[in-house]
PDB file of C-alpha atoms in Angstrom:
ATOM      1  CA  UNK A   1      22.504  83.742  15.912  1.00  0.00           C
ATOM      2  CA  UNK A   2      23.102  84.079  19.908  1.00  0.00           C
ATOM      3  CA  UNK A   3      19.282  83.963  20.094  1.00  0.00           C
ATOM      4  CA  UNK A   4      18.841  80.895  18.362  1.00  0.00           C
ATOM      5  CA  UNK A   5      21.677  79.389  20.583  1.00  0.00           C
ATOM      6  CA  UNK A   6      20.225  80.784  23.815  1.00  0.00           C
ATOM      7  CA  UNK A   7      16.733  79.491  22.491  1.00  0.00           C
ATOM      8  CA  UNK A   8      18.540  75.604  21.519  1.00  0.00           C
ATOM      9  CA  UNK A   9      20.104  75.679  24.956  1.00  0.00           C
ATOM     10  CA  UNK A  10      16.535  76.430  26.793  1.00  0.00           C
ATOM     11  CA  UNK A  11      15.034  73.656  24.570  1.00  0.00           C
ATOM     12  CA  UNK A  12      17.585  71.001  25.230  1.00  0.00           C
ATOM     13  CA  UNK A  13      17.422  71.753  29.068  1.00  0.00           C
ATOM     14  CA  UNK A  14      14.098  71.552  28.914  1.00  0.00           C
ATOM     15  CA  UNK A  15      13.781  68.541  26.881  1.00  0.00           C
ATOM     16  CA  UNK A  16      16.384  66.473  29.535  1.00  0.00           C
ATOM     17  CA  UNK A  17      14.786  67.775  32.497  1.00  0.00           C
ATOM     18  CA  UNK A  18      11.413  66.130  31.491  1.00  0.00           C
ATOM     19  CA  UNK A  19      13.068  63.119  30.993  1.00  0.00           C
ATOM     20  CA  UNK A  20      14.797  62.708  33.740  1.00  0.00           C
ATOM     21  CA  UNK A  21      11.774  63.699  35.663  1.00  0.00           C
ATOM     22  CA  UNK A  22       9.640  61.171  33.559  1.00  0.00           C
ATOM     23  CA  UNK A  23      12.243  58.476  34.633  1.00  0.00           C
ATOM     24  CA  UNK A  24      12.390  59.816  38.536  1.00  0.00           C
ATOM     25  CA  UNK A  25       8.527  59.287  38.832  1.00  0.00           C
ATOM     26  CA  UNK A  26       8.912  55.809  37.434  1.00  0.00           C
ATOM     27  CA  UNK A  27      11.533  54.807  39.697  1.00  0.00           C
ATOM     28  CA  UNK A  28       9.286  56.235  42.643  1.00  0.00           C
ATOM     29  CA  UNK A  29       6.337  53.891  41.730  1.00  0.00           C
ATOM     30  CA  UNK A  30       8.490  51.345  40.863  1.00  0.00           C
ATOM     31  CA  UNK A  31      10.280  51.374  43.967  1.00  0.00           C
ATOM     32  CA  UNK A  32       6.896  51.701  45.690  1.00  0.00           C
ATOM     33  CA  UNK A  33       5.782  48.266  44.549  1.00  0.00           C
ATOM     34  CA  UNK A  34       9.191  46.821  45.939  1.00  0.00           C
ATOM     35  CA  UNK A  35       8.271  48.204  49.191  1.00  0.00           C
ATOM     36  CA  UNK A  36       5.175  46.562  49.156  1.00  0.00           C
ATOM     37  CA  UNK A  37       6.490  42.896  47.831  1.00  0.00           C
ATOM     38  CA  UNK A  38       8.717  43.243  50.778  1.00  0.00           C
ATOM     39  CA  UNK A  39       6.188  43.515  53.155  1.00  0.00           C
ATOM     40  CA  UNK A  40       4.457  40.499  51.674  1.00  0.00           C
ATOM     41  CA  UNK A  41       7.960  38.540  51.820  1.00  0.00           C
ATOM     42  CA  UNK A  42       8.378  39.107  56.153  1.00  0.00           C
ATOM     43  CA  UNK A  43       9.335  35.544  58.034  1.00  0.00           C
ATOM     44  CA  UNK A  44       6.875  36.355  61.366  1.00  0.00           C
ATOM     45  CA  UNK A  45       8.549  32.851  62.186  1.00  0.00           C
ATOM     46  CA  UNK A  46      12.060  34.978  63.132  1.00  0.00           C
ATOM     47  CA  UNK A  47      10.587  37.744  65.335  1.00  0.00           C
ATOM     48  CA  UNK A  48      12.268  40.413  66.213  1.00  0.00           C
ATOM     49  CA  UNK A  49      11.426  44.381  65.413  1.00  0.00           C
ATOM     50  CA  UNK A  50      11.464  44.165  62.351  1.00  0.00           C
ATOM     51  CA  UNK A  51       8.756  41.813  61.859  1.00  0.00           C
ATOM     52  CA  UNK A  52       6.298  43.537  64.395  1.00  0.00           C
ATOM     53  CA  UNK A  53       6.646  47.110  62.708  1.00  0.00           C
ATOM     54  CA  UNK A  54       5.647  47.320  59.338  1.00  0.00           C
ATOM     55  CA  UNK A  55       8.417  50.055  57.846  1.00  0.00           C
ATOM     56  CA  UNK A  56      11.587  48.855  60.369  1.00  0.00           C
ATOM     57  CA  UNK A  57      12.060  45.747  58.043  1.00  0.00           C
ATOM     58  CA  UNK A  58      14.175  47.913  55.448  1.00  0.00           C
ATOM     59  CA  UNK A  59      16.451  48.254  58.227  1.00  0.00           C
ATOM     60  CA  UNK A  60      16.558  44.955  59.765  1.00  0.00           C
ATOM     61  CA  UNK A  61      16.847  42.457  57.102  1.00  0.00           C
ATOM     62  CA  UNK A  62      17.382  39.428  59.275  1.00  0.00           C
ATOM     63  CA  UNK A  63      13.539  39.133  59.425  1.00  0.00           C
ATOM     64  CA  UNK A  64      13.002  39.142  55.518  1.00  0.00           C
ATOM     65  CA  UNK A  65      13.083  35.516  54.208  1.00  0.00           C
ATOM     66  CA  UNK A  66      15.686  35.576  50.991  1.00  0.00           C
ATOM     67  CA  UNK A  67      13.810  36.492  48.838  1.00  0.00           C
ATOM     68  CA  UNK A  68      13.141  39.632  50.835  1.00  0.00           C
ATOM     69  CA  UNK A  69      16.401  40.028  51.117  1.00  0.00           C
ATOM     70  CA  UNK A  70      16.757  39.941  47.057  1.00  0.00           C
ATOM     71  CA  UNK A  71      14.191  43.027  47.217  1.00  0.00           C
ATOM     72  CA  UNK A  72      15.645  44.849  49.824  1.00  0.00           C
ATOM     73  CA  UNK A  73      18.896  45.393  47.913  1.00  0.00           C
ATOM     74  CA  UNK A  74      16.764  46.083  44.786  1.00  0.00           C
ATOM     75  CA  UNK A  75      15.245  48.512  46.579  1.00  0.00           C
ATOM     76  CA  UNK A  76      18.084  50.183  48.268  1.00  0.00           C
ATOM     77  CA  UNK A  77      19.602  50.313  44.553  1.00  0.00           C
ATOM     78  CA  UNK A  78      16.654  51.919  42.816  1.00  0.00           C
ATOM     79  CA  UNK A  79      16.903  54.598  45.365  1.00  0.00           C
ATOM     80  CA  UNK A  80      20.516  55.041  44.757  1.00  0.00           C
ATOM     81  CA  UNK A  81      19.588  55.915  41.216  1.00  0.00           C
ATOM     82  CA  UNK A  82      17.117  57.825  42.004  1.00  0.00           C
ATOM     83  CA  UNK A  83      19.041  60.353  44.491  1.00  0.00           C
ATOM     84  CA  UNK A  84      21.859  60.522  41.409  1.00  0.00           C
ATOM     85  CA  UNK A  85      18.994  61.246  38.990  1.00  0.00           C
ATOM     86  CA  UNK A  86      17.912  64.151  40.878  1.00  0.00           C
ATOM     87  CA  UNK A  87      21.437  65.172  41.401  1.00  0.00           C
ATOM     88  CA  UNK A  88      21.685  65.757  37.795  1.00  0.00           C
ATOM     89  CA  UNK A  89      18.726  66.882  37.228  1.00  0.00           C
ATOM     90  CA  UNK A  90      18.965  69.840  39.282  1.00  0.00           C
ATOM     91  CA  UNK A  91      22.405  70.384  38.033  1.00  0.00           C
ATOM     92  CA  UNK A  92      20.959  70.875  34.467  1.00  0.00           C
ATOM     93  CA  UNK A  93      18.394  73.089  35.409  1.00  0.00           C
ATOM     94  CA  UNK A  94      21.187  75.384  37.593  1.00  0.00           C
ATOM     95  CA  UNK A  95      23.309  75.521  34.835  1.00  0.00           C
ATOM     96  CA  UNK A  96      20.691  76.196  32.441  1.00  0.00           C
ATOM     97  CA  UNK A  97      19.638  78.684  34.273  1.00  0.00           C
ATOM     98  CA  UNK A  98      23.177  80.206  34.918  1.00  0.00           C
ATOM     99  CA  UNK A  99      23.750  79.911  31.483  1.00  0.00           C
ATOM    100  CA  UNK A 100      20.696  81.779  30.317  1.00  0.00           C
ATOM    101  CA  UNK A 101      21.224  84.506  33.261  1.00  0.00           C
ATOM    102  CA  UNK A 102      24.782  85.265  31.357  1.00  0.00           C
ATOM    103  CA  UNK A 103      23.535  85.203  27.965  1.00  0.00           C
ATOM    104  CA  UNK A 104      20.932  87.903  28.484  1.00  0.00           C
ATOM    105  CA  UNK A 105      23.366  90.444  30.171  1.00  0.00           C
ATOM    106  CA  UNK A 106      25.831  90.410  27.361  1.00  0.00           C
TER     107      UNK A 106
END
């Protein structure tokens, strides 16, 4: 019966670790394409650093016309999620793993 457990507990740990690394990677390309719509969305009209160098613009959002702007707190969002995400994630897979390394000594 402690096998089975043990077994459930790998399964389920596996099982929400692929998810949550399916929904990482689509958060990655996702937020990729926002990068790149924000590059398309740069007012060269303002000046500034930010619209000579290609990546300072997520940092200076004065030269993003509003629109930009609308992305650039998308953006900074998505990310957000995606830093918790892998927070959990790798908290399931230490305490799965903590869990197993217990279960097989006793």
């Amino acid at each position: 019966m402690k096998q089975d457990m043990d077994l459930f507990m790998r399964g389920l740990v596996e099982v929400a670790s692929g998810f949550l690394w399916l929904a990482i990677v689509g958060l990655m390309i996702y937020l990729f394409v926002l990068w790149l719509g924000m590059f398309n969305q740069i007012d060269r009209t303002k000046g500034g650093i930010g619209a000579k160098l290609f990546p300072v613009y997520l940092f200076y959002p004065s030269c993003l016309t509003e629109k930009g702007q609308l992305i650039r707190r998308r953006f900074f969002r998505i990310l957000l999620i995606v830093v918790v995400l892998i927070g959990i994630l790798s908290g399931i897979i230490v305490s799965g793993a903590e869990g197993l390394d217990q279960s097989m000594f006793e």
